[in-house]
Amino acid sequence: MLKKRKIYKTTERSNKMADFAKLSEAMGNLEEDEVISILRGVMADGGSEAPQAMEACQKGMDIVGTNFESGDYFVSDLIFAGDLMKQAVEILKDALITGDAGGTKTQMIICTVKDDLHDIGKNIVKAMLEAGGFDVIDLGIDVPPEKIIDEVKKTGVRIVALAGVLTLAIESMKMTVEALKAAGLRDSVKVIIGGAPVTEGYCKIVGADAWTINPQIAVQTCKSWAAEA
């Protein structure tokens, strides 16, 4: 069932600790006004709790995923949840950014791989990466290996994030890593994969350097790679 958006007002929460369990529950229940109110309260208090707030939102998204798998939520609910998560990132992003704001941003590629048309998760991770200071080249959805190879050659990026929701995306991810090897680029490019079907076992099959289904971990991993460059 599609959740109707609500008009919400900014709530003053100065000097009050955010209720992250409540935030997770509100996100999982797609309660937009409550989610926005809590997040604005976090920022009103200076934003020091922004990382915990984002983690709570992610836990809420896990609830959304569970409800979808059980049949309690539908595709329309997933779309709404993705939009709500993007709003959350937009509110918190200034407090999530670390490092030298005036420095050169690390450029990287993100895309949903060939034969997969889903982009909610990719878009959330992209927003998180941009909040973390990356210059993200989004190649979109259903992206074949050759397009990724061409972009890596053109830009010289050292980090590629591959997303997918369908199980068949694993094979496309594997083909992409193999294409990087064939083009002589694999040793100079770090590859992280993510999405519903991704596991440690699939990461090994694909030949990627890292995997995650958590946007925050994706950002942390890419930051560590950028620091090594």
mmCIF file with all atom_site columns, N, CA, C and O in Angstrom, residues 138-158:
data_model
loop_
_atom_site.group_PDB
_atom_site.id
_atom_site.type_symbol
_atom_site.label_atom_id
_atom_site.label_alt_id
_atom_site.label_comp_id
_atom_site.label_asym_id
_atom_site.label_entity_id
_atom_site.label_seq_id
_atom_site.pdbx_PDB_ins_code
_atom_site.Cartn_x
_atom_site.Cartn_y
_atom_site.Cartn_z
_atom_site.occupancy
_atom_site.B_iso_or_equiv
_atom_site.pdbx_formal_charge
_atom_site.auth_seq_id
_atom_site.auth_comp_id
_atom_site.auth_asym_id
_atom_site.auth_atom_id
_atom_site.pdbx_PDB_model_num
ATOM 1  N N  . ASP A 1 138 ? 27.581 8.622  -12.012 1.00 0.00 ? 138 ASP A N  1
ATOM 2  C CA . ASP A 1 138 ? 26.490 7.638  -12.012 1.00 0.00 ? 138 ASP A CA 1
ATOM 3  C C  . ASP A 1 138 ? 26.177 7.250  -13.460 1.00 0.00 ? 138 ASP A C  1
ATOM 4  O O  . ASP A 1 138 ? 25.649 8.050  -14.227 1.00 0.00 ? 138 ASP A O  1
ATOM 5  N N  . LEU A 1 139 ? 26.481 6.005  -13.799 1.00 0.00 ? 139 LEU A N  1
ATOM 6  C CA . LEU A 1 139 ? 26.237 5.527  -15.167 1.00 0.00 ? 139 LEU A CA 1
ATOM 7  C C  . LEU A 1 139 ? 24.823 4.995  -15.354 1.00 0.00 ? 139 LEU A C  1
ATOM 8  O O  . LEU A 1 139 ? 24.458 4.594  -16.462 1.00 0.00 ? 139 LEU A O  1
ATOM 9  N N  . GLY A 1 140 ? 24.034 4.982  -14.271 1.00 0.00 ? 140 GLY A N  1
ATOM 10 C CA . GLY A 1 140 ? 22.650 4.578  -14.406 1.00 0.00 ? 140 GLY A CA 1
ATOM 11 C C  . GLY A 1 140 ? 22.401 3.106  -14.152 1.00 0.00 ? 140 GLY A C  1
ATOM 12 O O  . GLY A 1 140 ? 23.086 2.473  -13.354 1.00 0.00 ? 140 GLY A O  1
ATOM 13 N N  . ILE A 1 141 ? 21.410 2.566  -14.857 1.00 0.00 ? 141 ILE A N  1
ATOM 14 C CA . ILE A 1 141 ? 21.002 1.173  -14.677 1.00 0.00 ? 141 ILE A CA 1
ATOM 15 C C  . ILE A 1 141 ? 21.271 0.363  -15.949 1.00 0.00 ? 141 ILE A C  1
ATOM 16 O O  . ILE A 1 141 ? 21.524 0.944  -17.009 1.00 0.00 ? 141 ILE A O  1
ATOM 17 N N  . ASP A 1 142 ? 21.248 -0.965 -15.808 1.00 0.00 ? 142 ASP A N  1
ATOM 18 C CA . ASP A 1 142 ? 21.431 -1.871 -16.943 1.00 0.00 ? 142 ASP A CA 1
ATOM 19 C C  . ASP A 1 142 ? 22.707 -1.527 -17.719 1.00 0.00 ? 142 ASP A C  1
ATOM 20 O O  . ASP A 1 142 ? 22.704 -1.416 -18.941 1.00 0.00 ? 142 ASP A O  1
ATOM 21 N N  . VAL A 1 143 ? 23.796 -1.354 -16.977 1.00 0.00 ? 143 VAL A N  1
ATOM 22 C CA . VAL A 1 143 ? 25.050 -0.880 -17.571 1.00 0.00 ? 143 VAL A CA 1
ATOM 23 C C  . VAL A 1 143 ? 25.954 -2.066 -17.950 1.00 0.00 ? 143 VAL A C  1
ATOM 24 O O  . VAL A 1 143 ? 26.370 -2.834 -17.075 1.00 0.00 ? 143 VAL A O  1
ATOM 25 N N  . PRO A 1 144 ? 26.287 -2.224 -19.216 1.00 0.00 ? 144 PRO A N  1
ATOM 26 C CA . PRO A 1 144 ? 27.154 -3.325 -19.651 1.00 0.00 ? 144 PRO A CA 1
ATOM 27 C C  . PRO A 1 144 ? 28.608 -3.085 -19.272 1.00 0.00 ? 144 PRO A C  1
ATOM 28 O O  . PRO A 1 144 ? 29.021 -1.928 -19.076 1.00 0.00 ? 144 PRO A O  1
ATOM 29 N N  . PRO A 1 145 ? 29.402 -4.133 -19.173 1.00 0.00 ? 145 PRO A N  1
ATOM 30 C CA . PRO A 1 145 ? 30.808 -4.000 -18.782 1.00 0.00 ? 145 PRO A CA 1
ATOM 31 C C  . PRO A 1 145 ? 31.593 -3.025 -19.653 1.00 0.00 ? 145 PRO A C  1
ATOM 32 O O  . PRO A 1 145 ? 32.416 -2.247 -19.155 1.00 0.00 ? 145 PRO A O  1
ATOM 33 N N  . GLU A 1 146 ? 31.337 -3.065 -20.958 1.00 0.00 ? 146 GLU A N  1
ATOM 34 C CA . GLU A 1 146 ? 32.112 -2.216 -21.863 1.00 0.00 ? 146 GLU A CA 1
ATOM 35 C C  . GLU A 1 146 ? 31.923 -0.726 -21.586 1.00 0.00 ? 146 GLU A C  1
ATOM 36 O O  . GLU A 1 146 ? 32.849 0.073  -21.757 1.00 0.00 ? 146 GLU A O  1
ATOM 37 N N  . LYS A 1 147 ? 30.730 -0.338 -21.154 1.00 0.00 ? 147 LYS A N  1
ATOM 38 C CA . LYS A 1 147 ? 30.495 1.066  -20.835 1.00 0.00 ? 147 LYS A CA 1
ATOM 39 C C  . LYS A 1 147 ? 31.292 1.472  -19.597 1.00 0.00 ? 147 LYS A C  1
ATOM 40 O O  . LYS A 1 147 ? 31.835 2.583  -19.528 1.00 0.00 ? 147 LYS A O  1
ATOM 41 N N  . ILE A 1 148 ? 31.379 0.570  -18.637 1.00 0.00 ? 148 ILE A N  1
ATOM 42 C CA . ILE A 1 148 ? 32.160 0.833  -17.423 1.00 0.00 ? 148 ILE A CA 1
ATOM 43 C C  . ILE A 1 148 ? 33.639 0.941  -17.762 1.00 0.00 ? 148 ILE A C  1
ATOM 44 O O  . ILE A 1 148 ? 34.334 1.836  -17.278 1.00 0.00 ? 148 ILE A O  1
ATOM 45 N N  . ILE A 1 149 ? 34.111 0.026  -18.593 1.00 0.00 ? 149 ILE A N  1
ATOM 46 C CA . ILE A 1 149 ? 35.517 0.036  -19.011 1.00 0.00 ? 149 ILE A CA 1
ATOM 47 C C  . ILE A 1 149 ? 35.861 1.352  -19.705 1.00 0.00 ? 149 ILE A C  1
ATOM 48 O O  . ILE A 1 149 ? 36.893 1.977  -19.427 1.00 0.00 ? 149 ILE A O  1
ATOM 49 N N  . ASP A 1 150 ? 34.985 1.779  -20.614 1.00 0.00 ? 150 ASP A N  1
ATOM 50 C CA . ASP A 1 150 ? 35.218 3.034  -21.339 1.00 0.00 ? 150 ASP A CA 1
ATOM 51 C C  . ASP A 1 150 ? 35.311 4.211  -20.372 1.00 0.00 ? 150 ASP A C  1
ATOM 52 O O  . ASP A 1 150 ? 36.154 5.096  -20.535 1.00 0.00 ? 150 ASP A O  1
ATOM 53 N N  . GLU A 1 151 ? 34.444 4.224  -19.352 1.00 0.00 ? 151 GLU A N  1
ATOM 54 C CA . GLU A 1 151 ? 34.429 5.336  -18.401 1.00 0.00 ? 151 GLU A CA 1
ATOM 55 C C  . GLU A 1 151 ? 35.680 5.320  -17.521 1.00 0.00 ? 151 GLU A C  1
ATOM 56 O O  . GLU A 1 151 ? 36.238 6.371  -17.193 1.00 0.00 ? 151 GLU A O  1
ATOM 57 N N  . VAL A 1 152 ? 36.118 4.123  -17.131 1.00 0.00 ? 152 VAL A N  1
ATOM 58 C CA . VAL A 1 152 ? 37.341 4.008  -16.327 1.00 0.00 ? 152 VAL A CA 1
ATOM 59 C C  . VAL A 1 152 ? 38.534 4.529  -17.126 1.00 0.00 ? 152 VAL A C  1
ATOM 60 O O  . VAL A 1 152 ? 39.372 5.276  -16.602 1.00 0.00 ? 152 VAL A O  1
ATOM 61 N N  . LYS A 1 153 ? 38.608 4.157  -18.400 1.00 0.00 ? 153 LYS A N  1
ATOM 62 C CA . LYS A 1 153 ? 39.705 4.622  -19.256 1.00 0.00 ? 153 LYS A CA 1
ATOM 63 C C  . LYS A 1 153 ? 39.662 6.130  -19.437 1.00 0.00 ? 153 LYS A C  1
ATOM 64 O O  . LYS A 1 153 ? 40.694 6.810  -19.417 1.00 0.00 ? 153 LYS A O  1
ATOM 65 N N  . LYS A 1 154 ? 38.465 6.672  -19.609 1.00 0.00 ? 154 LYS A N  1
ATOM 66 C CA . LYS A 1 154 ? 38.309 8.103  -19.872 1.00 0.00 ? 154 LYS A CA 1
ATOM 67 C C  . LYS A 1 154 ? 38.628 8.951  -18.645 1.00 0.00 ? 154 LYS A C  1
ATOM 68 O O  . LYS A 1 154 ? 39.267 10.006 -18.755 1.00 0.00 ? 154 LYS A O  1
ATOM 69 N N  . THR A 1 155 ? 38.213 8.480  -17.474 1.00 0.00 ? 155 THR A N  1
ATOM 70 C CA . THR A 1 155 ? 38.338 9.292  -16.266 1.00 0.00 ? 155 THR A CA 1
ATOM 71 C C  . THR A 1 155 ? 39.528 8.918  -15.383 1.00 0.00 ? 155 THR A C  1
ATOM 72 O O  . THR A 1 155 ? 39.982 9.735  -14.586 1.00 0.00 ? 155 THR A O  1
ATOM 73 N N  . GLY A 1 156 ? 39.978 7.675  -15.513 1.00 0.00 ? 156 GLY A N  1
ATOM 74 C CA . GLY A 1 156 ? 41.076 7.222  -14.673 1.00 0.00 ? 156 GLY A CA 1
ATOM 75 C C  . GLY A 1 156 ? 40.676 6.958  -13.233 1.00 0.00 ? 156 GLY A C  1
ATOM 76 O O  . GLY A 1 156 ? 41.522 6.953  -12.338 1.00 0.00 ? 156 GLY A O  1
ATOM 77 N N  . VAL A 1 157 ? 39.385 6.729  -12.995 1.00 0.00 ? 157 VAL A N  1
ATOM 78 C CA . VAL A 1 157 ? 38.929 6.480  -11.620 1.00 0.00 ? 157 VAL A CA 1
ATOM 79 C C  . VAL A 1 157 ? 39.562 5.208  -11.073 1.00 0.00 ? 157 VAL A C  1
ATOM 80 O O  . VAL A 1 157 ? 39.920 4.299  -11.822 1.00 0.00 ? 157 VAL A O  1
ATOM 81 N N  . ARG A 1 158 ? 39.687 5.148  -9.760  1.00 0.00 ? 158 ARG A N  1
ATOM 82 C CA . ARG A 1 158 ? 40.299 3.998  -9.091  1.00 0.00 ? 158 ARG A CA 1
ATOM 83 C C  . ARG A 1 158 ? 39.299 3.200  -8.261  1.00 0.00 ? 158 ARG A C  1
ATOM 84 O O  . ARG A 1 158 ? 39.672 2.206  -7.645  1.00 0.00 ? 158 ARG A O  1
#
